[in-house]
Each structure stands twice: as structure tokens, then as C-alpha cells.
Short mmCIF file of N, CA and C in Angstrom, two decimals:
data_model
loop_
_atom_site.label_atom_id
_atom_site.label_comp_id
_atom_site.label_asym_id
_atom_site.label_seq_id
_atom_site.Cartn_x
_atom_site.Cartn_y
_atom_site.Cartn_z
N MET U 17 0.81 -1.19 0.03
CA MET U 17 -0.04 -0.02 0.04
C MET U 17 0.86 1.24 -0.01
N PHE U 18 1.39 1.62 1.21
CA PHE U 18 2.37 2.76 1.22
C PHE U 18 3.63 2.27 1.80
N GLY U 19 4.69 2.66 1.31
CA GLY U 19 5.95 2.49 1.97
C GLY U 19 6.19 3.49 3.03
N ALA U 20 6.99 3.15 3.99
CA ALA U 20 7.23 4.00 5.18
C ALA U 20 7.77 5.36 4.81
N ASP U 21 8.52 5.40 3.70
CA ASP U 21 9.12 6.75 3.25
C ASP U 21 8.16 7.62 2.50
N ASP U 22 7.23 7.05 1.80
CA ASP U 22 6.40 7.86 0.82
C ASP U 22 4.99 8.11 1.39
N ALA U 23 4.61 7.57 2.51
CA ALA U 23 3.18 7.57 2.86
C ALA U 23 2.83 9.01 3.11
N LEU U 24 3.57 9.86 3.87
CA LEU U 24 3.09 11.22 4.13
C LEU U 24 3.27 12.10 3.00
N ALA U 25 4.04 11.79 1.96
CA ALA U 25 4.25 12.66 0.90
C ALA U 25 3.22 12.40 -0.21
N ARG U 26 2.55 11.38 -0.20
CA ARG U 26 1.54 11.10 -1.21
C ARG U 26 0.26 11.91 -0.93
N ALA U 27 -0.29 12.40 -2.16
CA ALA U 27 -1.40 13.35 -2.09
C ALA U 27 -2.66 12.57 -1.52
N ASP U 28 -2.71 11.36 -1.63
CA ASP U 28 -3.98 10.67 -1.10
C ASP U 28 -3.81 10.27 0.36
N TRP U 29 -2.75 10.50 0.97
CA TRP U 29 -2.54 10.18 2.42
C TRP U 29 -3.50 10.85 3.34
N PRO U 30 -3.77 12.22 3.15
CA PRO U 30 -4.74 12.95 3.99
C PRO U 30 -6.15 12.38 3.81
N PHE U 31 -6.40 11.82 2.75
CA PHE U 31 -7.85 11.27 2.48
C PHE U 31 -7.92 9.90 2.93
N LEU U 32 -6.89 9.16 3.23
CA LEU U 32 -6.98 7.81 3.76
C LEU U 32 -6.67 7.67 5.21
N LYS U 33 -5.99 8.44 5.82
CA LYS U 33 -5.50 8.36 7.15
C LYS U 33 -6.60 8.28 8.19
N ASP U 34 -7.64 9.14 8.03
CA ASP U 34 -8.79 9.23 9.04
C ASP U 34 -10.02 8.60 8.49
N GLY U 35 -9.93 7.89 7.39
CA GLY U 35 -11.15 7.34 6.85
C GLY U 35 -11.39 7.79 5.44
N PRO U 36 -12.25 7.12 4.59
CA PRO U 36 -12.23 7.38 3.26
C PRO U 36 -13.21 8.36 2.78
N VAL U 37 -13.99 9.02 3.73
CA VAL U 37 -14.83 10.02 3.34
C VAL U 37 -14.35 11.49 3.88
N THR U 38 -14.00 12.42 2.95
CA THR U 38 -13.55 13.69 3.32
C THR U 38 -14.52 14.71 2.84
N LEU U 39 -14.82 15.64 3.76
CA LEU U 39 -15.76 16.78 3.52
C LEU U 39 -15.02 18.00 3.03
N PHE U 40 -15.66 18.75 2.03
CA PHE U 40 -14.99 19.99 1.56
C PHE U 40 -16.14 21.10 1.62
N TRP U 41 -15.84 22.21 2.11
CA TRP U 41 -16.77 23.34 2.02
C TRP U 41 -16.47 24.26 0.90
N ARG U 42 -15.09 24.57 0.87
CA ARG U 42 -14.61 25.53 -0.38
C ARG U 42 -14.46 24.65 -1.65
N PRO U 43 -15.17 25.06 -2.61
CA PRO U 43 -15.06 24.40 -3.97
C PRO U 43 -13.59 24.42 -4.49
N ALA U 44 -12.84 25.42 -4.22
CA ALA U 44 -11.40 25.49 -4.64
C ALA U 44 -10.61 24.33 -4.06
N LEU U 45 -10.75 24.11 -2.74
CA LEU U 45 -10.12 23.05 -2.15
C LEU U 45 -10.59 21.69 -2.64
N PHE U 46 -11.85 21.59 -2.94
CA PHE U 46 -12.40 20.29 -3.59
C PHE U 46 -11.71 20.03 -4.91
N ASP U 47 -11.71 21.11 -5.74
CA ASP U 47 -11.09 20.91 -7.03
C ASP U 47 -9.62 20.66 -6.94
N ALA U 48 -8.93 21.29 -5.99
CA ALA U 48 -7.47 20.95 -5.87
C ALA U 48 -7.24 19.54 -5.48
N ALA U 49 -8.08 18.94 -4.57
CA ALA U 49 -8.02 17.58 -4.06
C ALA U 49 -8.25 16.64 -5.29
N LYS U 50 -9.15 16.92 -6.17
CA LYS U 50 -9.44 16.06 -7.35
C LYS U 50 -8.30 16.10 -8.24
N ALA U 51 -7.71 17.25 -8.41
CA ALA U 51 -6.51 17.49 -9.30
C ALA U 51 -5.31 16.60 -8.71
N ASP U 52 -5.05 16.60 -7.44
CA ASP U 52 -4.08 15.83 -6.74
C ASP U 52 -4.26 14.39 -7.00
N LEU U 53 -5.57 13.84 -6.88
CA LEU U 53 -5.80 12.43 -6.92
C LEU U 53 -5.69 12.03 -8.43
N ARG U 54 -6.20 12.94 -9.36
CA ARG U 54 -6.14 12.55 -10.79
C ARG U 54 -4.72 12.39 -11.14
N ALA U 55 -3.71 13.25 -10.62
CA ALA U 55 -2.26 13.15 -10.82
C ALA U 55 -1.67 11.76 -10.43
N LEU U 56 -2.30 11.17 -9.33
CA LEU U 56 -1.95 9.90 -8.83
C LEU U 56 -2.57 8.65 -9.69
N GLY U 57 -3.41 8.98 -10.71
CA GLY U 57 -4.04 7.97 -11.46
C GLY U 57 -5.40 7.52 -11.01
N TYR U 58 -6.00 8.19 -10.05
CA TYR U 58 -7.35 7.83 -9.51
C TYR U 58 -8.34 8.06 -10.61
N LEU U 59 -9.37 7.21 -10.74
CA LEU U 59 -10.52 7.41 -11.48
C LEU U 59 -11.38 8.38 -10.72
N LEU U 60 -11.98 9.39 -11.24
CA LEU U 60 -12.68 10.35 -10.46
C LEU U 60 -14.14 10.54 -11.10
N PRO U 61 -15.12 9.72 -10.76
CA PRO U 61 -16.44 9.82 -11.23
C PRO U 61 -17.03 11.09 -10.48
N GLU U 62 -17.49 12.04 -11.26
CA GLU U 62 -17.96 13.33 -10.61
C GLU U 62 -19.51 13.19 -10.71
N ILE U 63 -20.12 13.30 -9.49
CA ILE U 63 -21.59 13.16 -9.36
C ILE U 63 -22.13 14.38 -8.51
N THR U 64 -22.86 15.12 -9.11
CA THR U 64 -23.46 16.26 -8.50
C THR U 64 -24.86 15.80 -7.88
N CYS U 65 -25.11 16.46 -6.79
CA CYS U 65 -26.33 16.04 -5.96
C CYS U 65 -27.37 17.14 -6.03
N ARG U 66 -27.63 17.65 -7.13
CA ARG U 66 -28.66 18.81 -7.19
C ARG U 66 -30.05 18.42 -6.85
N SER U 67 -30.29 17.18 -7.09
CA SER U 67 -31.62 16.53 -6.68
C SER U 67 -31.50 15.11 -6.44
N GLU U 68 -32.37 14.52 -5.81
CA GLU U 68 -32.17 13.03 -5.52
C GLU U 68 -32.21 12.26 -6.93
N GLU U 69 -33.23 12.65 -7.74
CA GLU U 69 -33.37 12.11 -9.03
C GLU U 69 -32.16 12.24 -9.89
N GLN U 70 -31.58 13.32 -10.00
CA GLN U 70 -30.34 13.63 -10.77
C GLN U 70 -29.17 12.70 -10.12
N PHE U 71 -29.09 12.74 -8.81
CA PHE U 71 -28.07 11.95 -8.18
C PHE U 71 -28.23 10.54 -8.52
N ILE U 72 -29.41 10.02 -8.31
CA ILE U 72 -29.59 8.50 -8.73
C ILE U 72 -29.09 8.15 -10.08
N LEU U 73 -29.56 8.95 -11.13
CA LEU U 73 -29.12 8.78 -12.52
C LEU U 73 -27.67 8.83 -12.60
N ALA U 74 -26.93 9.77 -12.01
CA ALA U 74 -25.54 9.93 -12.14
C ALA U 74 -24.77 8.84 -11.45
N LEU U 75 -25.18 8.37 -10.34
CA LEU U 75 -24.49 7.23 -9.61
C LEU U 75 -24.75 6.02 -10.41
N SER U 76 -25.97 5.76 -10.91
CA SER U 76 -26.24 4.56 -11.81
C SER U 76 -25.21 4.53 -12.92
N GLU U 77 -25.04 5.65 -13.60
CA GLU U 77 -24.16 5.76 -14.76
C GLU U 77 -22.68 5.41 -14.17
N ALA U 78 -22.22 6.05 -13.19
CA ALA U 78 -20.86 5.98 -12.63
C ALA U 78 -20.45 4.50 -12.27
N LEU U 79 -21.51 3.77 -11.77
CA LEU U 79 -21.28 2.44 -11.28
C LEU U 79 -21.46 1.40 -12.41
N GLY U 80 -22.00 1.77 -13.51
CA GLY U 80 -22.41 0.86 -14.64
C GLY U 80 -23.62 -0.03 -14.23
N TRP U 81 -24.61 0.61 -13.65
CA TRP U 81 -25.61 -0.16 -12.97
C TRP U 81 -26.20 -1.29 -13.94
N LYS U 82 -26.39 -0.90 -15.13
CA LYS U 82 -27.06 -1.90 -16.18
C LYS U 82 -26.20 -3.00 -16.28
N ALA U 83 -24.95 -2.81 -16.40
CA ALA U 83 -23.96 -4.08 -16.61
C ALA U 83 -23.86 -4.90 -15.40
N LEU U 84 -23.99 -4.23 -14.18
CA LEU U 84 -23.89 -5.02 -12.92
C LEU U 84 -25.18 -5.76 -12.67
N PHE U 85 -26.42 -5.23 -13.01
CA PHE U 85 -27.60 -5.91 -12.55
C PHE U 85 -28.60 -6.12 -13.68
N GLY U 86 -28.38 -5.59 -14.89
CA GLY U 86 -29.35 -5.87 -15.99
C GLY U 86 -30.48 -4.93 -16.11
N TYR U 87 -30.53 -3.95 -15.31
CA TYR U 87 -31.62 -2.86 -15.34
C TYR U 87 -31.00 -1.55 -15.00
N GLU U 88 -31.64 -0.48 -15.22
CA GLU U 88 -31.22 0.73 -14.90
C GLU U 88 -32.46 1.68 -14.80
N PRO U 89 -32.39 2.72 -14.16
CA PRO U 89 -31.35 3.04 -13.15
C PRO U 89 -31.53 2.41 -11.81
N TRP U 90 -30.56 2.68 -10.92
CA TRP U 90 -30.63 2.26 -9.54
C TRP U 90 -31.97 2.81 -9.03
N THR U 91 -32.64 2.11 -8.15
CA THR U 91 -33.95 2.62 -7.65
C THR U 91 -33.80 3.47 -6.39
N GLY U 92 -32.64 3.57 -5.90
CA GLY U 92 -32.44 4.20 -4.56
C GLY U 92 -32.44 3.29 -3.41
N ASN U 93 -32.60 2.05 -3.63
CA ASN U 93 -32.56 1.03 -2.56
C ASN U 93 -31.10 0.98 -1.98
N LEU U 94 -30.83 1.06 -0.75
CA LEU U 94 -29.64 1.20 -0.10
C LEU U 94 -28.92 -0.26 -0.03
N ASN U 95 -29.79 -1.26 0.14
CA ASN U 95 -29.22 -2.63 0.15
C ASN U 95 -28.69 -3.03 -1.32
N ALA U 96 -29.41 -2.62 -2.28
CA ALA U 96 -28.91 -2.78 -3.66
C ALA U 96 -27.54 -1.98 -3.98
N LEU U 97 -27.53 -0.77 -3.38
CA LEU U 97 -26.22 -0.01 -3.60
C LEU U 97 -25.07 -0.65 -2.93
N ASP U 98 -25.35 -1.23 -1.70
CA ASP U 98 -24.28 -1.96 -1.07
C ASP U 98 -23.80 -3.23 -1.92
N ASP U 99 -24.71 -3.80 -2.50
CA ASP U 99 -24.44 -4.97 -3.43
C ASP U 99 -23.55 -4.43 -4.63
N ALA U 100 -23.88 -3.25 -5.08
CA ALA U 100 -23.31 -2.73 -6.22
C ALA U 100 -21.80 -2.39 -5.93
N PHE U 101 -21.57 -1.84 -4.64
CA PHE U 101 -20.24 -1.61 -4.32
C PHE U 101 -19.46 -2.79 -4.16
N TRP U 102 -20.07 -3.77 -3.65
CA TRP U 102 -19.38 -5.13 -3.50
C TRP U 102 -18.91 -5.63 -4.85
N SER U 103 -19.67 -5.51 -5.94
CA SER U 103 -19.50 -6.00 -7.25
C SER U 103 -18.70 -5.06 -8.21
N TRP U 104 -18.80 -3.86 -7.98
CA TRP U 104 -18.12 -2.90 -8.82
C TRP U 104 -16.67 -3.17 -9.01
N GLY U 105 -16.23 -3.17 -10.29
CA GLY U 105 -14.82 -3.53 -10.43
C GLY U 105 -13.88 -2.28 -10.87
N PHE U 106 -14.43 -1.12 -10.80
CA PHE U 106 -13.56 0.09 -11.17
C PHE U 106 -13.21 0.20 -12.50
N GLY U 107 -13.57 -0.73 -13.41
CA GLY U 107 -13.15 -0.60 -14.84
C GLY U 107 -11.57 -0.87 -14.75
N GLU U 108 -10.86 -0.02 -15.51
CA GLU U 108 -9.51 -0.22 -15.62
C GLU U 108 -8.75 0.40 -14.60
N ALA U 109 -9.32 1.18 -13.67
CA ALA U 109 -8.70 1.94 -12.60
C ALA U 109 -8.38 1.05 -11.39
N ARG U 110 -7.36 1.41 -10.79
CA ARG U 110 -6.98 0.63 -9.49
C ARG U 110 -7.52 1.34 -8.34
N ASP U 111 -7.61 2.73 -8.54
CA ASP U 111 -8.09 3.50 -7.40
C ASP U 111 -9.21 4.40 -7.81
N VAL U 112 -10.16 4.64 -7.01
CA VAL U 112 -11.25 5.62 -7.32
C VAL U 112 -11.63 6.58 -6.25
N ALA U 113 -11.89 7.79 -6.61
CA ALA U 113 -12.46 8.64 -5.60
C ALA U 113 -13.74 9.22 -6.21
N LEU U 114 -14.86 8.84 -5.50
CA LEU U 114 -16.12 9.35 -5.94
C LEU U 114 -16.18 10.85 -5.48
N CYS U 115 -16.53 11.74 -6.33
CA CYS U 115 -16.61 13.14 -6.15
C CYS U 115 -18.03 13.55 -6.10
N LEU U 116 -18.63 13.83 -4.87
CA LEU U 116 -19.94 14.22 -4.74
C LEU U 116 -20.08 15.63 -4.49
N GLY U 117 -20.48 16.41 -5.41
CA GLY U 117 -20.66 17.78 -5.36
C GLY U 117 -22.01 18.27 -4.99
N ASP U 118 -22.18 19.31 -4.35
CA ASP U 118 -23.45 19.83 -3.77
C ASP U 118 -24.24 18.83 -2.92
N PHE U 119 -23.42 18.12 -2.11
CA PHE U 119 -23.99 17.12 -1.29
C PHE U 119 -25.10 17.60 -0.25
N HIS U 120 -24.89 18.93 0.13
CA HIS U 120 -25.92 19.57 0.93
C HIS U 120 -27.31 19.44 0.52
N VAL U 121 -27.49 19.49 -0.79
CA VAL U 121 -28.87 19.42 -1.41
C VAL U 121 -29.39 18.02 -1.05
N LEU U 122 -28.61 16.95 -1.29
CA LEU U 122 -29.17 15.63 -1.14
C LEU U 122 -29.39 15.37 0.48
N ALA U 123 -28.43 15.87 1.27
CA ALA U 123 -28.67 15.71 2.77
C ALA U 123 -29.85 16.57 3.22
N ARG U 124 -30.11 17.69 2.61
CA ARG U 124 -31.20 18.54 3.16
C ARG U 124 -32.54 18.25 2.52
N GLU U 125 -32.70 17.48 1.56
CA GLU U 125 -33.95 17.19 0.91
C GLU U 125 -34.80 16.17 1.82
N GLY U 126 -34.71 16.29 3.15
CA GLY U 126 -35.55 15.41 3.93
C GLY U 126 -34.94 13.95 3.98
N ARG U 127 -33.72 13.88 3.27
CA ARG U 127 -33.09 12.56 3.16
C ARG U 127 -31.70 12.48 3.97
N GLY U 128 -31.61 13.24 5.02
CA GLY U 128 -30.34 13.21 5.71
C GLY U 128 -29.93 11.76 6.17
N GLU U 129 -30.89 10.99 6.57
CA GLU U 129 -30.50 9.56 6.81
C GLU U 129 -30.06 8.90 5.63
N PHE U 130 -30.68 9.13 4.44
CA PHE U 130 -30.32 8.50 3.17
C PHE U 130 -28.80 8.92 2.91
N ALA U 131 -28.60 10.24 3.02
CA ALA U 131 -27.23 10.73 2.65
C ALA U 131 -26.21 10.09 3.66
N GLY U 132 -26.56 10.00 5.03
CA GLY U 132 -25.56 9.40 5.83
C GLY U 132 -25.31 7.86 5.60
N CYS U 133 -26.39 7.15 5.20
CA CYS U 133 -26.29 5.77 4.85
C CYS U 133 -25.48 5.48 3.64
N LEU U 134 -25.61 6.41 2.61
CA LEU U 134 -24.77 6.34 1.42
C LEU U 134 -23.35 6.46 1.76
N LEU U 135 -23.00 7.47 2.57
CA LEU U 135 -21.55 7.64 2.99
C LEU U 135 -21.03 6.43 3.75
N ASP U 136 -21.91 5.88 4.64
CA ASP U 136 -21.60 4.66 5.32
C ASP U 136 -21.28 3.48 4.41
N ILE U 137 -22.14 3.35 3.43
CA ILE U 137 -21.83 2.28 2.49
C ILE U 137 -20.51 2.33 1.68
N ILE U 138 -20.31 3.62 1.36
CA ILE U 138 -18.97 3.86 0.73
C ILE U 138 -17.80 3.60 1.64
N ALA U 139 -17.95 4.00 2.90
CA ALA U 139 -16.86 3.70 3.97
C ALA U 139 -16.61 2.20 4.12
N ARG U 140 -17.69 1.41 4.17
CA ARG U 140 -17.63 0.03 4.38
C ARG U 140 -16.98 -0.66 3.06
N ALA U 141 -17.38 -0.19 1.93
CA ALA U 141 -16.87 -0.76 0.67
C ALA U 141 -15.44 -0.39 0.63
N HIS U 142 -14.99 0.76 1.04
CA HIS U 142 -13.55 1.14 1.17
C HIS U 142 -12.64 0.13 1.84
N ARG U 143 -13.15 -0.42 2.87
CA ARG U 143 -12.41 -1.48 3.69
C ARG U 143 -12.33 -2.78 2.78
N ARG U 144 -13.30 -3.13 2.16
CA ARG U 144 -13.26 -4.35 1.20
C ARG U 144 -12.34 -4.16 0.12
N TYR U 145 -12.32 -2.93 -0.49
CA TYR U 145 -11.33 -2.70 -1.65
C TYR U 145 -9.88 -2.68 -1.01
N LEU U 146 -9.72 -2.17 0.21
CA LEU U 146 -8.37 -2.22 0.61
C LEU U 146 -7.78 -3.61 0.74
N LEU U 147 -8.70 -4.49 1.08
CA LEU U 147 -8.18 -5.93 1.24
C LEU U 147 -7.77 -6.51 -0.08
N ARG U 148 -8.34 -5.90 -1.11
CA ARG U 148 -7.89 -6.32 -2.49
C ARG U 148 -6.86 -5.46 -3.17
N GLY U 149 -6.13 -4.63 -2.27
CA GLY U 149 -5.14 -3.75 -2.91
C GLY U 149 -5.66 -2.58 -3.69
N ARG U 150 -6.92 -2.08 -3.53
CA ARG U 150 -7.39 -0.98 -4.25
C ARG U 150 -7.87 0.11 -3.17
N ARG U 151 -8.12 1.27 -3.70
CA ARG U 151 -8.54 2.30 -2.81
C ARG U 151 -9.93 2.93 -3.34
N LEU U 152 -10.69 3.12 -2.54
CA LEU U 152 -11.96 3.84 -2.72
C LEU U 152 -12.19 4.94 -1.78
N LEU U 153 -12.27 6.07 -2.32
CA LEU U 153 -12.52 7.35 -1.43
C LEU U 153 -13.77 8.13 -1.83
N ALA U 154 -14.24 8.94 -1.09
CA ALA U 154 -15.37 9.78 -1.36
C ALA U 154 -14.89 11.24 -1.03
N LEU U 155 -14.83 12.09 -1.98
CA LEU U 155 -14.69 13.57 -1.68
C LEU U 155 -16.07 14.22 -1.83
N VAL U 156 -16.51 14.84 -0.72
CA VAL U 156 -17.84 15.28 -0.59
C VAL U 156 -17.79 16.86 -0.39
N GLN U 157 -18.26 17.59 -1.40
CA GLN U 157 -18.42 19.03 -1.25
C GLN U 157 -19.83 19.37 -0.86
N THR U 158 -19.88 20.11 0.24
CA THR U 158 -21.17 20.63 0.84
C THR U 158 -21.07 22.16 1.12
N ASN U 159 -22.11 22.82 0.92
CA ASN U 159 -22.22 24.17 1.25
C ASN U 159 -22.69 24.43 2.70
N ASP U 160 -22.97 23.37 3.32
CA ASP U 160 -23.30 23.33 4.79
C ASP U 160 -22.05 23.20 5.66
N ALA U 161 -21.61 24.30 6.21
CA ALA U 161 -20.31 24.38 6.87
C ALA U 161 -20.53 23.59 8.31
N THR U 162 -21.76 23.19 8.61
CA THR U 162 -21.95 22.44 9.99
C THR U 162 -22.28 21.05 9.74
N TYR U 163 -22.23 20.51 8.50
CA TYR U 163 -22.67 19.19 8.10
C TYR U 163 -21.57 18.12 8.83
N SER U 164 -22.20 17.15 9.44
CA SER U 164 -21.28 16.12 9.93
C SER U 164 -22.04 14.75 9.86
N CYS U 165 -21.30 13.67 9.79
CA CYS U 165 -21.90 12.35 9.69
C CYS U 165 -20.87 11.37 10.46
N ASP U 166 -21.14 11.06 11.54
CA ASP U 166 -20.29 10.31 12.47
C ASP U 166 -20.56 8.81 12.21
N GLY U 167 -19.50 8.00 12.63
CA GLY U 167 -19.61 6.49 12.71
C GLY U 167 -19.59 5.87 11.35
N LEU U 168 -19.10 6.44 10.30
CA LEU U 168 -18.99 5.84 9.00
C LEU U 168 -18.18 4.54 8.95
N GLY U 169 -18.68 3.50 8.30
CA GLY U 169 -17.96 2.18 8.27
C GLY U 169 -17.73 1.53 9.64
N ALA U 170 -18.45 1.90 10.58
CA ALA U 170 -18.20 1.19 11.86
C ALA U 170 -18.61 -0.22 11.75
N THR U 171 -17.94 -1.04 12.50
CA THR U 171 -18.19 -2.55 12.47
C THR U 171 -18.37 -2.94 13.86
N ASP U 172 -19.14 -4.11 13.96
CA ASP U 172 -19.34 -4.73 15.31
C ASP U 172 -18.48 -6.01 15.38
N ALA U 173 -18.27 -6.60 16.46
CA ALA U 173 -17.69 -7.79 16.67
C ALA U 173 -18.74 -8.80 16.01
N HIS U 174 -18.18 -9.80 15.25
CA HIS U 174 -19.02 -10.81 14.59
C HIS U 174 -18.68 -12.21 14.94
N TRP U 175 -19.60 -13.09 14.76
CA TRP U 175 -19.25 -14.52 14.95
C TRP U 175 -18.49 -15.09 13.77
N ASN U 176 -17.61 -16.09 14.14
CA ASN U 176 -16.88 -16.64 12.96
C ASN U 176 -17.91 -17.48 12.02
N ASP U 177 -17.43 -17.70 10.81
CA ASP U 177 -18.34 -18.32 9.84
C ASP U 177 -18.92 -19.60 10.31
N ARG U 178 -18.12 -20.54 10.93
CA ARG U 178 -18.61 -21.85 11.43
C ARG U 178 -19.63 -21.76 12.55
N GLU U 179 -19.77 -20.63 13.31
CA GLU U 179 -20.69 -20.44 14.34
C GLU U 179 -21.60 -19.36 14.15
N TRP U 180 -21.66 -19.01 13.03
CA TRP U 180 -22.64 -17.68 12.65
C TRP U 180 -24.06 -18.06 12.89
N LEU U 181 -24.53 -19.10 12.69
CA LEU U 181 -25.92 -19.46 12.92
C LEU U 181 -26.09 -19.77 14.46
N ASN U 182 -27.12 -19.28 15.12
CA ASN U 182 -27.28 -19.41 16.42
C ASN U 182 -27.40 -20.90 16.87
N VAL U 183 -27.90 -21.80 16.08
CA VAL U 183 -28.01 -23.09 16.36
C VAL U 183 -26.71 -23.87 16.56
N ARG U 184 -25.70 -23.35 15.96
CA ARG U 184 -24.30 -23.83 15.96
C ARG U 184 -23.56 -23.43 17.24
N ARG U 185 -24.10 -22.61 18.04
CA ARG U 185 -23.52 -22.15 19.22
C ARG U 185 -24.12 -22.75 20.46
N GLY U 186 -25.15 -23.63 20.29
CA GLY U 186 -25.77 -24.08 21.45
C GLY U 186 -24.97 -25.31 22.07
N PRO U 187 -25.44 -25.80 23.17
CA PRO U 187 -24.78 -26.96 23.71
C PRO U 187 -24.57 -28.14 22.78
N GLN U 188 -23.45 -28.91 22.79
CA GLN U 188 -23.16 -29.90 21.92
C GLN U 188 -23.64 -31.11 22.32
#
């Protein structure tokens, strides 16, 4: 992933060290971050969030929804989106940074929970991609200087595969 000598010098280090979702208020800083990641070879699907409908269409296109599932567009179902991130192959790119512009609109349209769940799905997918030697980031531009979304990508302790079913943990 990163060598000891180059980790702090790489432009993507600040976006990976504290988690895969980074918020931006100033559009100029958002654009500079995109330029830095583009220079590292990241694929940068740019998705504006001007309305939920527009966002759904843009994300469907970016993920290649029809190729993944045989229909389009994505319906907005978050379980299906989680499946899509599990299956998405990034095309030819090794690393991807989803660039979500005007995110405040999506979060404000009475869909704040939807917006938070979306970021959580991306954060959990990030971990799965790291295990395969790839990077998935989300750069999120919002005009809401107070926006926050805690606990992204959080995991719980889980049962091992052999004892996952309750019946397998009972007395022998």
C-alpha cells in the first residue's frame, strides 16, 4: 500500500488516514483535491447532488448499473447499492475517488438519513477494496459548513463463519 518513506508525501494520504470520506466546504479545495488524486491515477467519477433524481441517475451511470444488474437506473434502494459496491470493478482503474458535489442538497431534501447511509456504504466498501489492494475514497463537497456524519464504516464484533448461525453455538 504505502512505503514507510512515501506515505506522508503522497497526495492521497490525508484522504486515507482518518477514513475514506472527506468533506469540503470550499469548492477550490475540492477541485485541488481532485487534481491531486487525478495526478496519482485515480478514476474520479463526478456526481452532483442537485436533486435526488439527478443523483440516482448519475450514480447509476458511474457504477455501470445496467452492466452489474441488467436494469437501470438504480432505484435508490440502499441494500442494492451496497451490493453494487461489492461487485463494482472500477473498470481499468486501480483507485477511485467518488466526487460528490453539492451534497448539502441531497442531505437537506429530507433525506439526511439516506445521505448518511450512502456515505456509510462507501466507507464499508472502502475497507473491502483495501483488502484487494485498491482504494475507494469519497470527496464530498457541501455548502453546509456544519454538516457532519459520524460513525461511518463502523463494524461490530461478529461470529466466525462456522458459528454464525445461532443453532451452531448451542450446547453440543
